XYZ file of C-alpha atoms in Angstrom:
597
model
C -17.952 13.763 -6.071
C -14.009 13.161 -6.724
C -13.301 16.679 -5.430
C -15.211 15.443 -1.989
C -13.159 12.135 -2.237
C -9.753 13.699 -2.512
C -10.922 15.841 0.935
C -11.646 12.614 2.762
C -7.987 11.792 3.726
C -7.670 14.612 5.803
C -9.713 13.187 8.451
C -8.050 9.674 7.852
C -4.892 10.894 9.442
C -6.687 12.986 12.095
C -8.219 10.446 14.727
C -4.790 8.370 14.574
C -2.612 10.909 15.300
C -4.911 12.472 17.982
C -5.291 8.745 19.702
C -9.216 8.567 19.743
C -11.105 5.474 19.048
C -11.612 4.466 15.503
C -14.973 6.436 14.781
C -15.861 8.385 12.221
C -14.791 12.057 11.966
C -15.573 14.869 9.272
C -14.718 18.376 7.844
C -14.560 19.109 4.138
C -10.870 19.970 3.378
C -11.443 22.132 0.383
C -14.674 22.719 2.173
C -13.542 24.272 5.338
C -16.131 27.234 6.116
C -13.166 28.528 8.306
C -9.913 29.185 7.419
C -7.085 26.438 8.158
C -5.313 27.110 10.816
C -1.490 27.843 10.186
C 1.367 26.400 11.628
C 3.678 29.001 13.445
C 7.299 28.539 14.146
C 6.611 27.962 17.626
C 4.185 24.888 16.529
C 7.481 22.941 15.134
C 10.435 21.280 17.134
C 12.942 21.102 14.544
C 16.180 18.968 14.920
C 18.714 21.564 14.286
C 21.594 19.561 15.314
C 23.181 17.386 12.172
C 22.642 13.828 12.372
C 25.536 11.658 13.867
C 25.238 8.854 11.142
C 28.016 6.515 10.566
C 30.498 9.288 9.895
C 33.509 8.641 8.037
C 36.570 10.674 9.213
C 35.662 14.115 7.746
C 32.184 14.022 9.708
C 33.973 14.932 12.920
C 31.482 12.626 15.001
C 31.416 8.643 14.058
C 29.055 8.001 16.730
C 26.325 9.547 19.177
C 25.130 8.238 22.361
C 21.340 9.623 22.691
C 20.799 11.144 26.348
C 17.054 11.206 26.394
C 14.860 9.112 29.291
C 13.994 6.388 26.740
C 17.855 5.184 26.350
C 16.917 1.534 27.075
C 17.857 -0.334 23.966
C 14.803 -2.787 24.308
C 12.496 -4.424 22.380
C 9.548 -3.102 20.533
C 7.017 -4.274 23.240
C 8.975 -4.200 26.443
C 6.460 -5.820 28.526
C 6.453 -8.887 26.477
C 9.990 -9.516 25.758
C 10.341 -12.632 27.711
C 7.600 -14.276 25.256
C 9.087 -13.108 22.470
C 11.436 -15.676 20.390
C 14.852 -14.653 20.725
C 18.187 -15.143 19.291
C 21.810 -13.944 20.753
C 25.349 -13.448 19.314
C 28.145 -12.558 21.141
C 30.098 -12.252 17.640
C 28.204 -12.145 14.300
C 30.844 -10.709 12.694
C 32.612 -13.227 10.063
C 35.583 -12.785 8.162
C 37.344 -16.228 7.495
C 39.454 -14.714 4.537
C 40.892 -12.229 6.386
C 39.363 -9.895 3.707
C 41.599 -7.518 1.502
C 39.695 -4.588 0.814
C 40.095 -2.584 -2.696
C 38.013 0.510 -3.786
C 35.855 -0.072 -6.732
C 37.114 1.931 -9.612
C 33.934 3.785 -10.794
C 33.657 7.179 -12.173
C 32.001 9.305 -9.434
C 29.699 11.780 -10.231
C 29.022 15.699 -9.286
C 27.766 16.107 -5.954
C 27.588 18.408 -3.187
C 27.817 16.498 0.005
C 25.089 17.596 2.348
C 25.986 17.417 5.804
C 23.480 19.797 7.774
C 22.096 23.416 7.610
C 19.345 21.649 5.285
C 16.881 23.740 2.881
C 13.559 24.360 4.640
C 10.093 24.044 2.428
C 6.952 25.713 3.456
C 4.966 26.176 0.424
C 2.500 23.000 -0.104
C 0.582 24.769 -2.708
C 2.277 22.945 -5.229
C 4.373 19.659 -5.616
C 8.013 19.556 -5.889
C 9.999 18.296 -8.145
C 13.600 17.601 -8.387
C 15.605 16.373 -11.027
C 18.842 14.613 -11.143
C 22.080 16.797 -12.307
C 24.354 13.677 -12.851
C 24.790 9.832 -13.306
C 27.054 7.160 -13.805
C 26.443 3.969 -15.252
C 22.347 4.737 -15.310
C 20.230 7.373 -16.750
C 18.601 10.702 -15.199
C 15.517 10.682 -12.971
C 13.165 13.172 -11.243
C 11.004 12.978 -8.266
C 7.623 14.775 -7.804
C 5.847 15.417 -4.439
C 2.987 12.602 -3.881
C 2.089 13.458 -0.333
C 3.402 16.383 1.930
C 3.286 14.479 5.580
C 1.823 16.439 8.605
C 3.788 17.261 11.295
C 3.527 14.190 13.106
C 0.717 11.545 13.179
C 0.735 11.997 17.206
C 0.151 15.140 18.781
C 2.684 15.633 21.555
C 5.128 18.250 23.195
C 8.014 16.381 21.155
C 6.293 16.204 17.950
C 8.169 17.668 14.989
C 7.552 15.762 11.722
C 11.008 13.582 11.659
C 9.939 10.704 9.378
C 12.861 8.337 8.857
C 13.338 4.455 7.017
C 10.140 3.365 4.752
C 9.770 0.011 2.970
C 6.567 -0.911 0.605
C 4.854 -4.085 1.045
C 1.384 -5.392 0.271
C 0.194 -2.491 -1.490
C 1.088 -0.510 1.824
C 4.036 2.088 2.674
C 5.351 1.503 6.196
C 7.522 4.660 7.553
C 9.259 5.326 10.912
C 8.112 8.203 12.520
C 10.244 10.084 15.496
C 8.939 10.917 18.612
C 11.687 13.668 19.121
C 15.810 14.178 19.083
C 17.495 12.096 21.714
C 14.243 10.050 22.626
C 14.805 6.751 20.503
C 10.994 6.713 20.454
C 8.227 6.806 17.841
C 6.355 4.584 16.218
C 5.791 2.771 12.786
C 3.207 3.987 10.361
C 1.539 1.795 7.709
C -0.521 3.509 5.123
C -2.612 1.609 2.578
C -1.228 3.183 -0.568
C -3.549 1.274 -3.193
C -6.449 1.527 -1.401
C -5.717 5.575 -0.799
C -4.895 5.440 -4.263
C -8.099 3.872 -5.504
C -10.276 6.880 -3.613
C -8.837 9.239 -6.017
C -5.921 11.219 -3.935
C -3.311 10.319 -5.818
C -3.369 14.024 -7.847
C -0.698 16.513 -7.744
C -3.175 19.222 -6.547
C -4.198 17.024 -3.405
C -0.394 16.458 -2.196
C -1.042 18.786 0.691
C -4.250 16.630 2.419
C -2.040 14.889 4.998
C -0.633 17.968 6.270
C -4.140 19.872 6.345
C -5.530 17.301 8.261
C -3.032 17.414 11.001
C -3.535 21.409 11.191
C -6.957 20.913 11.286
C -7.341 18.816 14.222
C -4.116 19.977 16.085
C -4.974 20.351 19.953
C -2.324 23.092 20.157
C -4.360 25.700 18.427
C -7.579 26.934 19.771
C -8.969 26.154 15.922
C -8.133 22.509 16.266
C -9.582 22.162 19.879
C -13.230 23.561 18.601
C -12.639 21.100 15.555
C -11.915 18.090 18.149
C -14.828 19.223 20.073
C -16.989 19.224 17.138
C -15.686 15.602 16.366
C -16.459 14.201 19.615
C -20.290 15.633 19.236
C -20.553 14.179 15.833
C -19.507 10.703 17.163
C -22.312 11.116 20.315
C -25.054 12.360 17.710
C -24.385 9.906 15.156
C -23.625 6.721 17.262
C -26.771 4.987 17.770
C -27.743 5.205 13.594
C -24.373 3.817 13.148
C -24.926 0.999 16.121
C -28.021 0.150 14.239
C -26.385 0.274 10.437
C -23.636 -1.902 11.730
C -26.098 -4.781 12.851
C -28.328 -4.206 9.893
C -25.732 -4.456 7.248
C -24.380 -7.752 7.558
C -28.023 -9.178 7.417
C -28.271 -7.605 4.199
C -24.737 -8.444 2.967
C -25.905 -12.248 3.557
C -29.147 -11.738 1.714
C -27.663 -9.839 -0.613
C -25.342 -12.610 -1.673
C -28.064 -15.024 -1.504
C -29.773 -12.794 -4.197
C -26.787 -12.511 -6.356
C -25.784 -16.254 -6.221
C -29.374 -16.970 -7.460
C -29.609 -14.433 -10.124
C -26.409 -15.626 -11.404
C -27.856 -19.313 -11.407
C -30.678 -17.868 -13.096
C -29.236 -16.478 -15.385
C -27.436 -19.721 -16.482
C -30.655 -21.569 -16.723
C -32.110 -19.250 -18.872
C -29.316 -18.786 -21.191
C -29.776 -22.743 -21.708
C -33.501 -22.283 -22.290
C -32.730 -19.591 -24.884
C -30.024 -21.608 -26.689
C -32.638 -24.494 -26.694
C -35.379 -22.153 -28.022
C -33.208 -20.825 -30.232
C -32.114 -24.455 -31.920
C -35.785 -25.470 -31.848
C -37.063 -22.303 -33.787
C -34.179 -22.620 -36.419
C -35.405 -26.287 -36.844
C -38.906 -25.091 -37.240
C -38.016 -22.346 -39.728
C -36.509 -25.267 -41.507
C -39.089 -27.374 -41.481
C -41.829 -24.522 -42.887
C -39.375 -23.701 -45.242
C -39.495 -26.914 -46.521
C -43.183 -27.002 -46.665
C -43.858 -23.961 -48.414
C -41.329 -25.313 -51.176
C -43.423 -28.517 -51.389
C -46.637 -26.497 -51.674
C -45.607 -24.321 -54.444
C -44.471 -28.107 -56.154
C -48.092 -29.009 -55.597
C -49.505 -26.146 -57.418
C -47.241 -26.174 -59.862
C -47.891 -29.807 -60.942
C -51.897 -29.864 -60.135
C -52.998 -26.817 -61.584
C -56.611 -25.523 -61.228
C -58.375 -28.471 -63.704
C -61.426 -29.734 -62.860
C -59.919 -33.277 -62.880
C -57.143 -32.454 -60.361
C -58.779 -29.966 -58.198
C -59.427 -32.242 -55.533
C -56.186 -33.639 -55.319
C -54.278 -30.559 -55.204
C -56.793 -29.226 -52.014
C -56.294 -32.158 -50.162
C -52.277 -32.110 -50.465
C -52.408 -28.505 -49.913
C -54.758 -28.751 -46.837
C -52.196 -31.195 -45.399
C -49.397 -29.057 -46.085
C -51.027 -26.332 -44.520
C -52.189 -28.345 -41.267
C -48.732 -28.930 -41.006
C -47.573 -25.581 -41.369
C -49.843 -23.757 -38.696
C -48.687 -26.726 -36.194
C -45.136 -25.718 -36.845
C -45.510 -21.861 -36.661
C -47.973 -22.665 -33.335
C -44.874 -24.874 -31.712
C -42.356 -21.438 -31.622
C -44.090 -20.157 -28.883
C -44.474 -23.639 -26.841
C -42.220 -24.286 -23.952
C -39.017 -25.803 -25.241
C -38.160 -29.483 -25.730
C -35.043 -29.552 -22.976
C -33.341 -32.623 -21.437
C -35.201 -33.920 -18.319
C -32.123 -32.332 -15.992
C -32.742 -28.660 -17.811
C -36.691 -28.976 -17.347
C -36.040 -29.533 -13.764
C -33.571 -26.786 -13.019
C -35.942 -24.122 -15.322
C -38.773 -25.204 -13.497
C -37.163 -24.782 -10.399
C -35.727 -21.408 -10.876
C -39.680 -20.351 -12.132
C -40.850 -21.766 -8.689
C -38.094 -19.826 -6.769
C -38.784 -16.441 -8.296
C -42.271 -16.871 -7.376
C -41.713 -18.148 -3.902
C -38.770 -17.864 -1.757
C -36.844 -15.639 -3.861
C -39.765 -12.992 -3.943
C -39.697 -12.942 -0.073
C -35.333 -12.437 0.446
C -35.418 -9.656 -2.293
C -38.499 -8.152 -0.224
C -36.749 -8.561 3.071
C -33.308 -7.082 1.132
C -35.398 -4.262 0.062
C -36.932 -3.271 3.692
C -33.099 -3.976 5.265
C -31.698 -1.671 2.969
C -34.632 1.065 3.180
C -33.646 1.006 7.205
C -30.060 1.697 6.251
C -30.654 4.082 3.848
C -32.918 6.180 6.682
C -30.224 5.902 8.850
C -27.861 7.221 6.778
C -30.344 10.075 5.740
C -30.218 10.861 9.750
C -26.536 10.889 9.649
C -26.186 12.835 6.593
C -28.693 15.539 8.439
C -26.325 15.616 11.248
C -23.127 15.938 9.050
C -24.470 18.672 6.836
C -21.535 20.991 7.946
C -18.824 18.406 8.700
C -18.767 16.378 5.780
C -15.403 14.933 6.152
C -16.292 13.438 10.061
C -18.695 11.290 7.800
C -16.132 10.394 5.203
C -13.715 9.147 7.664
C -15.422 5.896 8.269
C -14.509 4.886 4.497
C -11.108 5.804 5.092
C -10.313 4.885 8.888
C -8.730 0.930 8.401
C -6.599 2.590 5.679
C -4.241 3.727 8.082
C -2.453 1.791 11.257
C -0.054 3.058 13.696
C 2.122 0.806 16.155
C 2.355 1.873 19.974
C 4.852 4.204 20.729
C 8.139 2.488 21.163
C 11.650 1.909 20.703
C 12.614 2.565 17.349
C 16.274 4.064 18.023
C 17.591 6.475 15.111
C 14.557 4.895 12.922
C 16.209 4.118 9.632
C 16.633 0.626 9.548
C 13.168 -0.227 8.684
C 13.432 -3.047 6.227
C 10.711 -5.467 4.579
C 11.876 -9.327 4.218
C 10.156 -10.492 0.671
C 11.080 -14.414 1.908
C 8.689 -14.380 4.834
C 6.524 -10.975 4.407
C 7.757 -9.475 7.948
C 9.343 -6.050 8.743
C 12.500 -5.461 10.765
C 13.823 -2.636 12.750
C 16.875 -2.204 14.795
C 16.911 -0.148 17.933
C 20.014 1.564 16.810
C 20.328 3.457 20.150
C 24.114 4.160 19.425
C 25.548 4.902 15.906
C 29.399 4.046 14.389
C 31.581 2.686 16.192
C 30.569 1.403 20.017
C 31.681 0.038 23.248
C 32.508 -3.788 23.878
C 29.144 -4.314 26.088
C 26.904 -3.228 23.022
C 24.472 -5.606 21.166
C 22.857 -4.510 18.123
C 18.729 -5.336 18.569
C 16.758 -6.336 15.620
C 13.090 -6.722 16.260
C 11.447 -8.857 13.434
C 7.465 -8.343 13.150
C 4.687 -9.423 11.295
C 3.998 -7.062 8.575
C 0.104 -7.350 9.135
C -0.353 -6.842 13.050
C 3.456 -4.931 13.278
C 3.496 -7.237 16.325
C 6.828 -8.557 17.082
C 7.607 -12.519 16.300
C 11.440 -12.394 16.865
C 14.372 -10.588 18.499
C 18.199 -10.866 17.403
C 21.101 -9.258 19.799
C 24.531 -9.235 18.323
C 27.473 -8.037 18.554
C 29.688 -7.100 15.377
C 33.266 -7.561 16.939
C 36.192 -7.006 14.472
C 39.354 -7.361 16.317
C 38.112 -5.744 19.393
C 36.542 -2.854 16.945
C 32.448 -2.948 17.614
C 30.238 -2.047 14.919
C 26.562 -0.762 15.494
C 24.520 -1.494 12.514
C 22.459 1.738 11.376
C 20.858 0.168 7.899
C 19.362 -3.089 6.910
C 17.798 -4.768 3.880
C 17.124 -8.128 2.880
C 16.771 -9.615 -0.628
C 14.222 -11.976 -2.280
C 15.572 -15.008 -0.502
C 15.961 -13.350 2.851
C 19.666 -12.870 2.906
C 20.532 -9.960 4.921
C 22.926 -6.545 4.230
C 23.972 -3.390 5.912
C 26.235 -0.910 5.206
C 28.741 1.740 7.014
C 30.287 4.939 5.492
C 33.581 3.765 6.824
C 36.424 1.265 5.701
C 38.208 -1.057 7.781
C 41.550 -0.112 6.020
C 41.233 3.625 6.476
C 40.444 4.002 2.931
C 38.990 7.393 2.622
C 35.421 8.468 1.187
C 34.729 4.955 1.287
C 31.608 2.937 1.966
C 31.690 -0.654 3.183
C 28.517 -3.424 2.599
C 28.058 -6.482 4.774
C 26.068 -9.475 3.773
C 25.093 -12.461 5.778
C 22.137 -14.280 7.498
C 19.415 -13.112 10.040
C 17.000 -15.771 10.196
C 15.440 -18.144 13.225
C 18.756 -19.570 14.991
C 21.420 -18.208 12.980
C 22.906 -14.702 13.095
C 26.175 -13.933 10.560
C 27.739 -10.899 8.344
C 30.959 -10.799 6.657
C 32.249 -7.478 5.009
C 32.401 -7.372 0.943
C 36.001 -6.615 -0.242
C 35.005 -4.137 -2.881
C 34.343 -1.068 -1.365
C 32.122 1.605 -2.828
C 33.220 5.456 -3.979
C 31.241 7.396 -1.639
C 31.695 11.180 -3.060
C 28.737 12.109 -0.648
C 27.643 12.617 2.965
C 25.527 10.907 5.753
C 24.645 7.122 5.026
C 21.108 7.089 5.448
C 19.611 3.997 4.040
C 20.375 0.406 2.719
C 16.886 -0.778 0.836
C 16.106 -3.207 -1.758
C 14.303 -3.046 -4.963
C 12.508 -6.665 -5.537
C 11.768 -5.501 -9.252
C 15.273 -5.218 -10.495
C 16.961 -7.350 -7.694
C 19.326 -4.400 -7.086
C 20.602 -3.132 -3.487
C 20.164 0.977 -3.231
C 22.524 2.916 -0.783
C 21.054 6.383 0.006
C 22.701 9.606 0.827
C 22.043 13.022 0.555
C 21.409 14.268 -2.570
C 22.784 10.845 -3.507
C 21.550 7.226 -4.815
C 23.578 4.406 -5.467
C 22.579 0.637 -6.612
C 24.245 -2.443 -7.167
C 23.045 -5.547 -8.542
C 22.107 -8.140 -5.431
C 23.898 -11.216 -6.451
C 27.348 -9.021 -6.950
C 27.297 -7.582 -3.573
C 26.208 -11.286 -2.036
C 29.006 -13.042 -4.507
C 31.709 -10.290 -3.657
C 32.384 -9.484 -7.105
C 31.082 -6.064 -7.634
C 32.441 -4.460 -11.110
C 32.986 -0.664 -11.820
C 30.008 -0.920 -14.313
C 27.415 -2.508 -11.861
C 27.780 0.693 -9.546
C 25.078 3.029 -10.491
C 24.595 6.748 -9.208
C 22.165 9.425 -9.446
C 23.068 12.615 -7.856
C 20.646 15.901 -6.963
C 21.046 19.323 -5.829
C 18.318 19.858 -3.288
C 20.014 20.442 -0.357
C 17.602 18.620 1.544
C 17.732 15.964 3.602
C 17.402 12.094 2.388
C 15.620 9.875 4.679
C 14.487 6.873 2.813
C 14.138 4.947 -0.424
C 11.293 2.278 -1.265
C 9.875 0.774 -4.406
C 6.459 -0.188 -5.596
C 5.579 -3.401 -7.483
C 6.586 -1.420 -10.860
C 9.762 -0.695 -9.415
C 9.315 2.962 -8.841
C 10.907 4.693 -6.547
C 9.375 6.465 -3.185
C 11.856 8.842 -1.766
C 11.236 10.649 1.752
C 12.807 13.961 2.141
C 12.957 16.269 5.348
C 12.353 19.407 5.982
C 9.192 19.488 5.433
C 8.531 16.100 4.950
C 7.084 15.047 2.197
C 7.220 11.605 -0.149
C 7.909 12.252 -3.463
C 7.662 9.444 -6.527
C 9.821 8.968 -9.431
C 8.742 10.077 -12.684
C 10.526 6.258 -13.971
C 11.353 2.877 -12.342
C 14.699 3.113 -10.717
C 17.561 1.152 -12.391
């Protein structure tokens, strides 16, 4: 059964990728009677060009203006932009102190900057495991594959499995899926991780399930087309039985709730009765014991002599009658309080009358539901995964395809339980007419609730944000792989506010030594209150209080480096502080073996 449950995930992903209605599907992941379709090189559209991400002077490209047809820099729901609260600032850059920048004097770890030509991983038969090669001010860590991701959750000509920013909140992981290079379009995918794990799929032998489901229903292949046809047939054939159960199940649930509540009350009343009876029996036993002692005393005081025979018989007879009455009273109804007697009588009447009726009705409903399920089972004999999809369909949500910019600014604000994404269509240093645009969304519905548009002008030097994070109090942070004073191999952090009518950011004077390549992400760990800066093969962390107070010391800066030659896209944290690292190519999510420091 566990093996079947683990296979259910395959189906979860497919319907969403296919943009089909939220209806059940199924195939058995491990139990495909046909071989899983192989992904050929022509099926995969790779991003061959290195990403132009906030490059320093050694990158050769500090910014990139996408040329795709979707370079509109509009909000997540273009048709409803006017109905969403919007805050605009012509300059959110604040530097009253005329910042005197300085490089934090830290040791730097061993790392080989990775600018492109990444190692490609194709084998999904076993999880990958990457241990750090160096660390500064902290311990080492190992990341191991939790899930390989499919080529994409949407099927389209531009799909190529490019996953960007990711955050964890509310037992779910949210990540951005790009629709293709230079399109600036994509979607936000929400996986209810806790619920998926509870189904038993969080096992190293199942790390390839998500990728398998994409291949199984990939309509670019003949095999995928056949499976989609089977899916459609399954939906049509099982629709009437599922519809009937959808009507019956709420009634059964209501009756079950009534019966459960009654059983709970019945148990409480019977416990009162049992305790009262126990006390009564204990008292009677004590009285009977005293009676036996009295009889023994009479026998001793009045031996069987002719003179005292009558007296002895009379006294023993009285004690015997009392003893017999006490013994009989053990089986009589217990003497309870008036309130408890009424409750006990009510329970007994209910058992004989309306509860018996409810239980009978519940049994009849359940019989009909089971009969419908049996018919669905018969239809599903060779397509078990189609059926089981119903258990998983609510565990994944995907936003409409929208403007995501480059896609790496997805962030979570613990202070208001909202997620944010910047439509960063341009990166690095930009022109004077460019407004950064950040959309704030409800984390449950993934619908926009506020838009922030602002320029960052430092003496006619305009910045486009490419990273974004929030701490527990709602303070905002971003970082760029540049130094305003042209200090080499430096990283500048900004702290500020993005809430309501206020947008304000100030640079942090202490610059971070940056021996790695691209600036991939800034993220926040709610468990240890540290800000994390991500690059390819390097993770840096700093106490968020020291960043906010502009008082970063060398010992505050922690480095962990790797030698994977792969692209690190994002880092997120669960409620215990374990790190989840999104890697390309191929796309996979890896979990740390220890909580990160």
